[in-house]
PDB file of C-alpha atoms in Angstrom:
ATOM      1  CA  MET A   1      -9.470  11.153 -13.661  1.00 57.00           C
ATOM      2  CA  SER A   2      -5.683  10.086 -13.486  1.00 57.00           C
ATOM      3  CA  THR A   3      -3.555  11.278 -16.302  1.00 56.00           C
ATOM      4  CA  GLN A   4      -0.753   9.069 -15.799  1.00 62.00           C
ATOM      5  CA  THR A   5      -0.396   7.017 -19.220  1.00 76.00           C
ATOM      6  CA  LYS A   6       3.241   5.090 -19.142  1.00 90.00           C
ATOM      7  CA  ARG A   7       3.459   1.813 -17.522  1.00 96.00           C
ATOM      8  CA  HIS A   8       6.121   1.260 -15.090  1.00 98.00           C
ATOM      9  CA  ALA A   9       7.550  -2.260 -14.114  1.00 99.00           C
ATOM     10  CA  ILE A  10       7.902  -2.901 -10.763  1.00 99.00           C
ATOM     11  CA  LEU A  11      10.590  -5.241  -8.687  1.00 98.00           C
ATOM     12  CA  GLN A  12       9.459  -5.838  -4.955  1.00 98.00           C
ATOM     13  CA  VAL A  13      11.699  -7.178  -2.331  1.00 97.00           C
ATOM     14  CA  ARG A  14       9.101  -9.761  -0.663  1.00 93.00           C
ATOM     15  CA  TRP A  15      10.749 -10.472   2.687  1.00 90.00           C
ATOM     16  CA  GLY A  16      13.341  -9.858   5.216  1.00 89.00           C
ATOM     17  CA  PRO A  17      14.622  -6.037   6.557  1.00 90.00           C
ATOM     18  CA  MET A  18      13.787  -4.621   2.933  1.00 93.00           C
ATOM     19  CA  ALA A  19      10.212  -6.432   2.990  1.00 92.00           C
ATOM     20  CA  HIS A  20       7.788  -4.188   0.649  1.00 93.00           C
ATOM     21  CA  HIS A  21      10.905  -2.296  -0.726  1.00 95.00           C
ATOM     22  CA  LYS A  22       9.739  -1.174  -4.278  1.00 97.00           C
ATOM     23  CA  ALA A  23      12.519  -0.418  -7.214  1.00 98.00           C
ATOM     24  CA  ILE A  24      10.684   1.529 -10.030  1.00 98.00           C
ATOM     25  CA  ILE A  25      11.797   0.635 -13.789  1.00 98.00           C
ATOM     26  CA  GLU A  26      10.992   3.403 -16.605  1.00 98.00           C
ATOM     27  CA  PRO A  27      10.095   2.191 -19.942  1.00 98.00           C
ATOM     28  CA  GLY A  28      13.308   1.535 -22.010  1.00 98.00           C
ATOM     29  CA  GLN A  29      15.382   1.062 -18.880  1.00 98.00           C
ATOM     30  CA  VAL A  30      17.556  -1.514 -17.191  1.00 98.00           C
ATOM     31  CA  LEU A  31      17.329  -2.222 -13.336  1.00 98.00           C
ATOM     32  CA  ARG A  32      20.748  -3.766 -11.743  1.00 97.00           C
ATOM     33  CA  VAL A  33      20.340  -5.734  -8.900  1.00 97.00           C
ATOM     34  CA  GLY A  34      22.926  -7.119  -6.102  1.00 95.00           C
ATOM     35  CA  ARG A  35      24.775  -6.428  -2.892  1.00 94.00           C
ATOM     36  CA  ALA A  36      26.508  -3.686  -4.161  1.00 92.00           C
ATOM     37  CA  PRO A  37      25.636  -2.577  -7.661  1.00 89.00           C
ATOM     38  CA  SER A  38      27.392   0.602  -9.167  1.00 86.00           C
ATOM     39  CA  THR A  39      23.510   2.031  -9.862  1.00 88.00           C
ATOM     40  CA  GLY A  40      20.141   0.119  -9.162  1.00 94.00           C
ATOM     41  CA  LEU A  41      19.007  -1.756  -6.394  1.00 97.00           C
ATOM     42  CA  ALA A  42      21.335  -2.850  -3.463  1.00 97.00           C
ATOM     43  CA  VAL A  43      20.518  -5.500  -1.003  1.00 96.00           C
ATOM     44  CA  PRO A  44      23.487  -5.227   1.123  1.00 96.00           C
ATOM     45  CA  HIS A  45      22.316  -7.556   4.026  1.00 95.00           C
ATOM     46  CA  ASP A  46      22.311 -10.540   1.641  1.00 95.00           C
ATOM     47  CA  ALA A  47      25.593 -11.716   1.989  1.00 92.00           C
ATOM     48  CA  GLN A  48      24.696 -14.603  -0.591  1.00 92.00           C
ATOM     49  CA  LEU A  49      24.288 -12.051  -3.496  1.00 93.00           C
ATOM     50  CA  ALA A  50      26.789 -11.280  -5.713  1.00 92.00           C
ATOM     51  CA  GLU A  51      27.749  -7.152  -5.953  1.00 93.00           C
ATOM     52  CA  GLU A  52      26.042  -7.548  -9.313  1.00 94.00           C
ATOM     53  CA  GLN A  53      23.515 -10.361  -9.545  1.00 95.00           C
ATOM     54  CA  PHE A  54      20.927  -9.728 -12.129  1.00 96.00           C
ATOM     55  CA  GLU A  55      19.383  -6.897 -14.258  1.00 97.00           C
ATOM     56  CA  ILE A  56      15.922  -6.358 -15.307  1.00 98.00           C
ATOM     57  CA  SER A  57      15.166  -4.716 -18.451  1.00 98.00           C
ATOM     58  CA  TRP A  58      11.418  -3.418 -19.420  1.00 98.00           C
ATOM     59  CA  SER A  59      10.066  -2.151 -22.550  1.00 98.00           C
ATOM     60  CA  GLY A  60       6.957  -0.671 -21.475  1.00 97.00           C
ATOM     61  CA  LYS A  61       5.136  -3.755 -22.382  1.00 96.00           C
ATOM     62  CA  ARG A  62       7.659  -6.769 -21.656  1.00 98.00           C
ATOM     63  CA  GLY A  63      10.082  -7.517 -19.481  1.00 98.00           C
ATOM     64  CA  TRP A  64      13.358  -9.783 -19.075  1.00 98.00           C
ATOM     65  CA  MET A  65      16.060 -10.902 -16.446  1.00 97.00           C
ATOM     66  CA  HIS A  66      19.404 -11.774 -16.917  1.00 96.00           C
ATOM     67  CA  GLY A  67      21.710 -13.102 -14.650  1.00 93.00           C
ATOM     68  CA  MET A  68      24.964 -11.799 -14.599  1.00 91.00           C
ATOM     69  CA  THR A  69      26.766 -14.559 -12.372  1.00 83.00           C
ATOM     70  CA  GLY A  70      26.022 -17.772 -14.818  1.00 69.00           C
ATOM     71  CA  PRO A  71      23.471 -20.233 -14.785  1.00 59.00           C
ATOM     72  CA  THR A  72      23.516 -21.395 -11.128  1.00 63.00           C
ATOM     73  CA  GLY A  73      22.717 -18.067  -9.784  1.00 75.00           C
ATOM     74  CA  MET A  74      19.328 -17.379 -10.206  1.00 90.00           C
ATOM     75  CA  LEU A  75      15.713 -18.843  -9.929  1.00 94.00           C
ATOM     76  CA  LEU A  76      12.570 -17.740 -12.094  1.00 95.00           C
ATOM     77  CA  ASP A  77       9.321 -19.146 -11.069  1.00 96.00           C
ATOM     78  CA  GLY A  78      11.388 -21.968  -9.127  1.00 93.00           C
ATOM     79  CA  GLU A  79      13.439 -22.664 -12.584  1.00 93.00           C
ATOM     80  CA  GLN A  80      17.246 -22.314 -12.103  1.00 92.00           C
ATOM     81  CA  VAL A  81      18.215 -19.980 -15.512  1.00 91.00           C
ATOM     82  CA  GLU A  82      20.237 -17.767 -16.578  1.00 92.00           C
ATOM     83  CA  GLN A  83      17.811 -15.324 -18.377  1.00 94.00           C
ATOM     84  CA  GLY A  84      14.304 -15.027 -19.199  1.00 96.00           C
ATOM     85  CA  GLU A  85      10.776 -13.391 -19.793  1.00 98.00           C
ATOM     86  CA  VAL A  86       9.468 -12.193 -16.651  1.00 98.00           C
ATOM     87  CA  PHE A  87       5.574 -11.612 -16.430  1.00 98.00           C
ATOM     88  CA  ASN A  88       3.307  -9.613 -14.136  1.00 98.00           C
ATOM     89  CA  GLY A  89       3.398 -11.776 -11.159  1.00 98.00           C
ATOM     90  CA  THR A  90       6.863 -13.286 -11.829  1.00 98.00           C
ATOM     91  CA  TRP A  91       9.113 -14.803  -8.700  1.00 98.00           C
ATOM     92  CA  LEU A  92      12.649 -14.558  -8.414  1.00 97.00           C
ATOM     93  CA  ARG A  93      15.281 -15.548  -6.223  1.00 96.00           C
ATOM     94  CA  ALA A  94      18.700 -14.444  -6.041  1.00 95.00           C
ATOM     95  CA  GLY A  95      21.047 -15.545  -3.032  1.00 93.00           C
ATOM     96  CA  GLN A  96      18.891 -15.491  -0.018  1.00 94.00           C
ATOM     97  CA  THR A  97      16.186 -12.692  -1.276  1.00 96.00           C
ATOM     98  CA  ASP A  98      13.038 -13.196  -2.815  1.00 96.00           C
ATOM     99  CA  PHE A  99      11.374 -10.656  -5.247  1.00 98.00           C
ATOM    100  CA  SER A 100       8.490 -10.189  -7.602  1.00 98.00           C
ATOM    101  CA  VAL A 101       7.881  -8.564 -10.846  1.00 99.00           C
ATOM    102  CA  TYR A 102       4.896  -6.584 -11.303  1.00 99.00           C
ATOM    103  CA  PHE A 103       3.470  -4.508 -14.214  1.00 99.00           C
ATOM    104  CA  GLU A 104       1.699  -1.191 -13.336  1.00 98.00           C
ATOM    105  CA  ARG A 105      -1.932  -1.103 -13.833  1.00 97.00           C
ATOM    106  CA  THR A 106      -2.318  -4.751 -15.118  1.00 97.00           C
ATOM    107  CA  THR A 107      -5.080  -6.280 -13.558  1.00 97.00           C
ATOM    108  CA  PRO A 108      -8.297  -4.976 -14.298  1.00 96.00           C
ATOM    109  CA  PRO A 109     -11.294  -4.692 -11.921  1.00 94.00           C
ATOM    110  CA  ARG A 110     -14.013  -7.379 -11.307  1.00 90.00           C
ATOM    111  CA  GLU A 111     -17.173  -6.491 -13.452  1.00 88.00           C
ATOM    112  CA  PRO A 112     -19.529  -5.598 -10.992  1.00 85.00           C
ATOM    113  CA  GLU A 113     -22.664  -8.132 -10.532  1.00 84.00           C
ATOM    114  CA  GLN A 114     -25.046  -5.112 -10.786  1.00 88.00           C
ATOM    115  CA  PRO A 115     -24.595  -1.410 -11.653  1.00 91.00           C
ATOM    116  CA  GLU A 116     -23.869   1.078  -8.563  1.00 92.00           C
ATOM    117  CA  PRO A 117     -26.488   3.112  -7.429  1.00 94.00           C
ATOM    118  CA  SER A 118     -26.103   6.637  -8.405  1.00 95.00           C
ATOM    119  CA  TRP A 119     -26.087   8.020  -4.888  1.00 95.00           C
ATOM    120  CA  LEU A 120     -22.767   5.914  -4.357  1.00 95.00           C
ATOM    121  CA  VAL A 121     -21.361   7.058  -7.756  1.00 96.00           C
ATOM    122  CA  ASN A 122     -21.909  10.629  -6.328  1.00 97.00           C
ATOM    123  CA  TYR A 123     -20.245   9.791  -3.245  1.00 98.00           C
ATOM    124  CA  LYS A 124     -16.974   8.336  -4.676  1.00 98.00           C
ATOM    125  CA  ALA A 125     -16.522  11.246  -6.883  1.00 98.00           C
ATOM    126  CA  ARG A 126     -16.909  13.615  -3.478  1.00 98.00           C
ATOM    127  CA  ALA A 127     -14.436  11.539  -2.003  1.00 98.00           C
ATOM    128  CA  LEU A 128     -12.071  11.954  -4.841  1.00 98.00           C
ATOM    129  CA  GLU A 129     -12.479  15.669  -4.859  1.00 98.00           C
ATOM    130  CA  VAL A 130     -11.893  16.195  -1.211  1.00 98.00           C
ATOM    131  CA  LEU A 131      -8.720  13.878  -1.002  1.00 98.00           C
ATOM    132  CA  ARG A 132      -6.982  15.661  -4.012  1.00 97.00           C
ATOM    133  CA  ALA A 133      -7.729  18.681  -2.193  1.00 97.00           C
ATOM    134  CA  GLN A 134      -5.838  17.909   0.350  1.00 96.00           C
ATOM    135  CA  ARG A 135      -2.709  20.107   0.777  1.00 94.00           C
ATOM    136  CA  ALA A 136      -0.749  17.756   3.537  1.00 96.00           C
ATOM    137  CA  PRO A 137       0.865  14.699   2.703  1.00 97.00           C
ATOM    138  CA  LEU A 138      -1.927  11.989   2.046  1.00 98.00           C
ATOM    139  CA  TYR A 139      -1.743   8.225   3.273  1.00 99.00           C
ATOM    140  CA  ALA A 140      -4.155   5.487   3.523  1.00 99.00           C
ATOM    141  CA  VAL A 141      -4.519   2.422   5.666  1.00 99.00           C
ATOM    142  CA  VAL A 142      -6.037  -0.360   4.217  1.00 99.00           C
ATOM    143  CA  ASP A 143      -7.185  -4.023   4.984  1.00 98.00           C
ATOM    144  CA  ALA A 144      -5.608  -6.412   2.579  1.00 98.00           C
ATOM    145  CA  ALA A 145      -8.049  -9.046   4.355  1.00 97.00           C
ATOM    146  CA  ARG A 146     -11.169  -7.110   2.941  1.00 97.00           C
ATOM    147  CA  ASP A 147     -10.720  -8.086  -0.480  1.00 97.00           C
ATOM    148  CA  GLN A 148      -7.742  -9.815  -2.583  1.00 96.00           C
ATOM    149  CA  ARG A 149      -8.111  -6.691  -5.082  1.00 98.00           C
ATOM    150  CA  ILE A 150      -6.294  -4.563  -2.528  1.00 98.00           C
ATOM    151  CA  LEU A 151      -3.030  -6.467  -2.716  1.00 98.00           C
ATOM    152  CA  GLU A 152      -3.459  -6.367  -6.699  1.00 98.00           C
ATOM    153  CA  LEU A 153      -3.532  -2.856  -6.742  1.00 98.00           C
ATOM    154  CA  LEU A 154      -0.773  -2.397  -4.343  1.00 98.00           C
ATOM    155  CA  HIS A 155       1.505  -4.673  -6.138  1.00 98.00           C
ATOM    156  CA  GLU A 156       0.742  -3.110  -9.633  1.00 98.00           C
ATOM    157  CA  SER A 157       1.478   0.277  -8.144  1.00 98.00           C
ATOM    158  CA  VAL A 158       4.557   2.268  -7.431  1.00 98.00           C
ATOM    159  CA  GLU A 159       3.347   4.063  -4.366  1.00 98.00           C
ATOM    160  CA  GLU A 160       5.306   2.857  -1.140  1.00 97.00           C
ATOM    161  CA  CYS A 161       3.505   0.840   1.166  1.00 97.00           C
ATOM    162  CA  HIS A 162       4.182  -1.433   4.139  1.00 96.00           C
ATOM    163  CA  SER A 163       2.436  -3.781   6.165  1.00 96.00           C
ATOM    164  CA  LEU A 164       2.028  -2.643   9.694  1.00 96.00           C
ATOM    165  CA  TYR A 165       2.946  -6.248  10.742  1.00 94.00           C
ATOM    166  CA  GLU A 166       6.542  -7.705  11.082  1.00 89.00           C
ATOM    167  CA  GLY A 167       8.897 -10.536  11.645  1.00 83.00           C
ATOM    168  CA  PRO A 168       7.225 -13.885  11.281  1.00 81.00           C
ATOM    169  CA  GLN A 169       3.914 -12.470  11.869  1.00 78.00           C
ATOM    170  CA  GLY A 170       4.548 -10.032   9.031  1.00 80.00           C
ATOM    171  CA  THR A 171       5.459 -13.223   6.467  1.00 83.00           C
ATOM    172  CA  ALA A 172       2.598 -15.686   7.717  1.00 88.00           C
ATOM    173  CA  LEU A 173       0.065 -12.810   7.508  1.00 90.00           C
ATOM    174  CA  ALA A 174       1.021 -11.256   4.572  1.00 91.00           C
ATOM    175  CA  GLU A 175      -2.368 -11.500   2.374  1.00 94.00           C
ATOM    176  CA  VAL A 176      -4.398 -10.434   5.432  1.00 95.00           C
ATOM    177  CA  ALA A 177      -2.276  -7.739   6.992  1.00 96.00           C
ATOM    178  CA  PRO A 178      -3.219  -4.051   7.066  1.00 97.00           C
ATOM    179  CA  TYR A 179      -1.054  -1.710   5.243  1.00 98.00           C
ATOM    180  CA  LEU A 180       0.207   1.790   5.270  1.00 98.00           C
ATOM    181  CA  VAL A 181       0.253   3.337   1.681  1.00 98.00           C
ATOM    182  CA  SER A 182       1.792   6.641   1.061  1.00 98.00           C
ATOM    183  CA  LEU A 183      -0.136   8.542  -1.792  1.00 98.00           C
ATOM    184  CA  PRO A 184       1.995  11.687  -2.488  1.00 95.00           C
ATOM    185  CA  ARG A 185       0.435  11.965  -5.928  1.00 92.00           C
ATOM    186  CA  LYS A 186      -3.104  13.536  -5.967  1.00 89.00           C
ATOM    187  CA  ASP A 187      -3.456  12.282  -9.545  1.00 92.00           C
ATOM    188  CA  SER A 188      -2.540   9.026  -8.745  1.00 95.00           C
ATOM    189  CA  TRP A 189      -3.993   6.192 -10.419  1.00 96.00           C
ATOM    190  CA  LEU A 190      -3.867   3.920  -7.003  1.00 98.00           C
ATOM    191  CA  LEU A 191      -5.867   6.438  -5.028  1.00 98.00           C
ATOM    192  CA  GLU A 192      -8.681   6.380  -7.973  1.00 98.00           C
ATOM    193  CA  ALA A 193      -8.595   2.851  -8.004  1.00 98.00           C
ATOM    194  CA  LEU A 194      -8.764   2.348  -3.860  1.00 98.00           C
ATOM    195  CA  VAL A 195     -11.766   5.031  -3.831  1.00 98.00           C
ATOM    196  CA  GLN A 196     -13.661   3.878  -7.425  1.00 97.00           C
ATOM    197  CA  GLU A 197     -13.275   0.060  -6.150  1.00 97.00           C
ATOM    198  CA  GLY A 198     -13.507   0.624  -2.361  1.00 97.00           C
ATOM    199  CA  TRP A 199     -15.163   3.408  -1.010  1.00 98.00           C
ATOM    200  CA  GLY A 200     -18.000   2.214   0.818  1.00 96.00           C
ATOM    201  CA  ALA A 201     -16.477  -1.258   1.007  1.00 96.00           C
ATOM    202  CA  HIS A 202     -14.736  -1.166   4.307  1.00 97.00           C
ATOM    203  CA  TRP A 203     -11.479  -1.285   2.529  1.00 98.00           C
ATOM    204  CA  GLY A 204      -9.738   1.324   4.705  1.00 98.00           C
ATOM    205  CA  VAL A 205      -9.363   4.948   6.103  1.00 99.00           C
ATOM    206  CA  TYR A 206      -7.125   7.848   4.575  1.00 99.00           C
ATOM    207  CA  LEU A 207      -5.319  10.400   6.739  1.00 98.00           C
ATOM    208  CA  LEU A 208      -2.889  13.648   6.403  1.00 98.00           C
ATOM    209  CA  CYS A 209       0.161  13.722   8.107  1.00 98.00           C
ATOM    210  CA  ALA A 210       3.703  15.477   7.498  1.00 97.00           C
ATOM    211  CA  GLN A 211       5.842  12.459   8.941  1.00 97.00           C
ATOM    212  CA  PRO A 212       7.519  10.270   6.521  1.00 96.00           C
ATOM    213  CA  VAL A 213       5.922   6.760   6.273  1.00 96.00           C
ATOM    214  CA  ILE A 214       8.317   4.728   8.304  1.00 95.00           C
ATOM    215  CA  GLN A 215       7.834   6.892  11.259  1.00 98.00           C
ATOM    216  CA  LEU A 216       4.151   6.845  10.701  1.00 98.00           C
ATOM    217  CA  ARG A 217       3.999   3.129  10.358  1.00 98.00           C
ATOM    218  CA  ARG A 218       5.811   2.944  14.123  1.00 97.00           C
ATOM    219  CA  HIS A 219       3.330   5.052  15.384  1.00 98.00           C
ATOM    220  CA  PHE A 220       0.249   2.915  13.759  1.00 98.00           C
ATOM    221  CA  ARG A 221       1.986  -0.183  15.036  1.00 96.00           C
ATOM    222  CA  LYS A 222       1.730   1.030  18.606  1.00 95.00           C
ATOM    223  CA  PHE A 223      -2.420   0.409  18.437  1.00 94.00           C
ATOM    224  CA  LEU A 224      -2.889  -2.751  16.544  1.00 94.00           C
ATOM    225  CA  MET A 225      -3.192  -4.645  19.735  1.00 85.00           C
ATOM    226  CA  VAL A 226      -5.484  -3.487  22.640  1.00 80.00           C
ATOM    227  CA  GLU A 227      -6.632  -4.621  26.177  1.00 69.00           C
ATOM    228  CA  ALA A 228      -9.965  -5.144  26.935  1.00 66.00           C
ATOM    229  CA  GLU A 229     -11.675  -5.353  30.440  1.00 66.00           C
ATOM    230  CA  GLY A 230     -12.450  -8.922  30.851  1.00 61.00           C
ATOM    231  CA  VAL A 231     -10.325 -10.527  28.552  1.00 64.00           C
ATOM    232  CA  GLU A 232      -7.158 -12.222  29.240  1.00 65.00           C
ATOM    233  CA  SER A 233      -5.314 -11.902  25.837  1.00 70.00           C
ATOM    234  CA  ARG A 234      -4.782  -8.687  23.880  1.00 75.00           C
ATOM    235  CA  LEU A 235      -7.424  -7.963  20.839  1.00 82.00           C
ATOM    236  CA  TYR A 236      -6.528  -6.608  17.195  1.00 84.00           C
ATOM    237  CA  PHE A 237      -7.794  -3.157  17.123  1.00 93.00           C
ATOM    238  CA  ARG A 238      -8.893  -2.812  13.549  1.00 95.00           C
ATOM    239  CA  TYR A 239      -8.783   1.193  13.411  1.00 97.00           C
ATOM    240  CA  TYR A 240      -8.462   0.703   9.908  1.00 98.00           C
ATOM    241  CA  ASP A 241     -11.939   0.030   9.356  1.00 98.00           C
ATOM    242  CA  PRO A 242     -14.073   3.122   8.827  1.00 98.00           C
ATOM    243  CA  ARG A 243     -16.643   1.562  10.740  1.00 97.00           C
ATOM    244  CA  VAL A 244     -14.692   1.153  13.634  1.00 97.00           C
ATOM    245  CA  LEU A 245     -12.667   4.673  13.386  1.00 97.00           C
ATOM    246  CA  GLY A 246     -15.829   6.080  13.291  1.00 96.00           C
ATOM    247  CA  THR A 247     -17.121   5.114  16.469  1.00 95.00           C
ATOM    248  CA  PHE A 248     -13.607   5.194  18.326  1.00 95.00           C
ATOM    249  CA  LEU A 249     -12.691   8.871  17.424  1.00 95.00           C
ATOM    250  CA  PRO A 250     -15.653  10.418  18.610  1.00 93.00           C
ATOM    251  CA  THR A 251     -16.105   8.598  21.865  1.00 92.00           C
ATOM    252  CA  CYS A 252     -12.687   8.050  23.319  1.00 91.00           C
ATOM    253  CA  PRO A 253     -11.208  10.182  26.007  1.00 93.00           C
ATOM    254  CA  PRO A 254      -9.449  13.262  24.878  1.00 93.00           C
ATOM    255  CA  ALA A 255      -5.826  11.765  26.172  1.00 94.00           C
ATOM    256  CA  SER A 256      -6.488   8.721  24.267  1.00 93.00           C
ATOM    257  CA  ARG A 257      -7.556  10.698  21.204  1.00 95.00           C
ATOM    258  CA  LYS A 258      -4.372  12.970  21.214  1.00 95.00           C
ATOM    259  CA  GLU A 259      -2.203   9.863  21.672  1.00 96.00           C
ATOM    260  CA  PHE A 260      -3.804   8.149  18.671  1.00 96.00           C
ATOM    261  CA  PHE A 261      -3.624  11.085  16.516  1.00 97.00           C
ATOM    262  CA  GLY A 262       0.175  11.810  17.204  1.00 97.00           C
ATOM    263  CA  ASP A 263       1.221  14.275  14.264  1.00 97.00           C
ATOM    264  CA  ILE A 264      -1.514  12.854  12.434  1.00 98.00           C
ATOM    265  CA  GLU A 265      -3.953  16.094  10.945  1.00 97.00           C
ATOM    266  CA  GLY A 266      -6.975  14.336  10.210  1.00 98.00           C
ATOM    267  CA  PHE A 267      -8.790  11.420   9.084  1.00 98.00           C
ATOM    268  CA  ILE A 268     -11.096  11.219   5.985  1.00 98.00           C
ATOM    269  CA  PHE A 269     -13.023   7.659   5.473  1.00 98.00           C
ATOM    270  CA  SER A 270     -16.313   6.598   4.344  1.00 98.00           C
ATOM    271  CA  GLY A 271     -19.653   6.935   6.311  1.00 97.00           C
ATOM    272  CA  THR A 272     -21.920   4.145   6.960  1.00 93.00           C
ATOM    273  CA  ASP A 273     -24.014   5.297   3.791  1.00 92.00           C
ATOM    274  CA  GLY A 274     -21.213   6.336   1.855  1.00 95.00           C
ATOM    275  CA  GLU A 275     -20.846   9.797   2.577  1.00 97.00           C
ATOM    276  CA  VAL A 276     -17.567  11.365   3.227  1.00 98.00           C
ATOM    277  CA  ILE A 277     -16.527  12.241   7.023  1.00 98.00           C
ATOM    278  CA  GLU A 278     -13.850  14.046   8.083  1.00 97.00           C
ATOM    279  CA  ILE A 279     -12.348  14.095  11.498  1.00 97.00           C
ATOM    280  CA  PRO A 280      -9.393  16.473  12.162  1.00 96.00           C
ATOM    281  CA  SER A 281      -7.030  16.134  15.397  1.00 93.00           C
ATOM    282  CA  GLN A 282      -7.466  18.495  18.156  1.00 76.00           C
ATOM    283  CA  ASP A 283      -4.987  21.029  17.214  1.00 60.00           C
ATOM    284  CA  ASP A 284      -6.933  21.515  14.024  1.00 56.00           C
ATOM    285  CA  LYS A 285      -9.594  24.072  14.437  1.00 52.00           C
ATOM    286  CA  ARG A 286     -11.924  22.429  11.885  1.00 53.00           C
ATOM    287  CA  PRO A 287     -14.770  21.131  13.232  1.00 55.00           C
ATOM    288  CA  PRO A 288     -15.504  17.207  12.445  1.00 57.00           C
ATOM    289  CA  GLY A 289     -18.094  16.814  10.044  1.00 59.00           C
ATOM    290  CA  ARG A 290     -19.754  14.973   7.248  1.00 61.00           C
ATOM    291  CA  ILE A 291     -18.602  16.502   3.678  1.00 53.00           C
ATOM    292  CA  GLY A 292     -21.345  15.971   0.829  1.00 47.00           C
ATOM    293  CA  THR A 293     -23.942  14.331   2.742  1.00 41.00           C
ATOM    294  CA  MET A 294     -27.037  13.828   0.263  1.00 35.00           C
ATOM    295  CA  GLY A 295     -30.590  14.175   1.142  1.00 30.00           C
TER     296      GLY A 295
END
């Protein structure tokens, strides 16, 4: 179980060169935002921002926005204001930049229609145990198209995440895009939520890699589209679906497998029955296998 107790506020840049960038606000702190603030979040590419445009304060339960350039410098949920209370999901515009405010761990999961079978509960517990035991840096690639709950969790978490789409495509498809998520803390409530709510539901896959998130994103973007024999247009390759990855990796040629892994040490994902599957890279001496399979 996650040991995190205090809740943070999160200011996220929505679009543009800094899309998905998050600034984290501790309880009792104030975040200053502008083109070149003395401290806080700098958005240097927006020439219409003042050096210090606005600030967000967070008590741990409630948040407020205070403009620093007068009443004409800010839009809060579409209304021109100088200051006001912000809530989970509040939209802000300053200069040419859109922001969203989120409060950590705010939206509860939906109540299941029926109790989970005991075997799935056990597989989820085993998956968390395996993922938390990894020594290498942990990431996930999750498919926002699978469930709107995925973006709720990503928005309301402090972990760094990036859409694998970019440009106009990234903007238009933000709600159904695959996202690369960094999970540096093994006691992260986000990791626990992704497993407890999404394991066995084809939300995504987990992987181990020492590369920083930007380089790993660049690597994964190379495989988003593939060519298929007899098909003129290129096709989306949904390798972040555990059903697809579980079929692709064991059958692809060694050269293609090596290219796909790159610097990735291994993948961990759900099997068709919820069992934990681990597939290491070719350079790893461990054989691929199923972990915690139940009879």
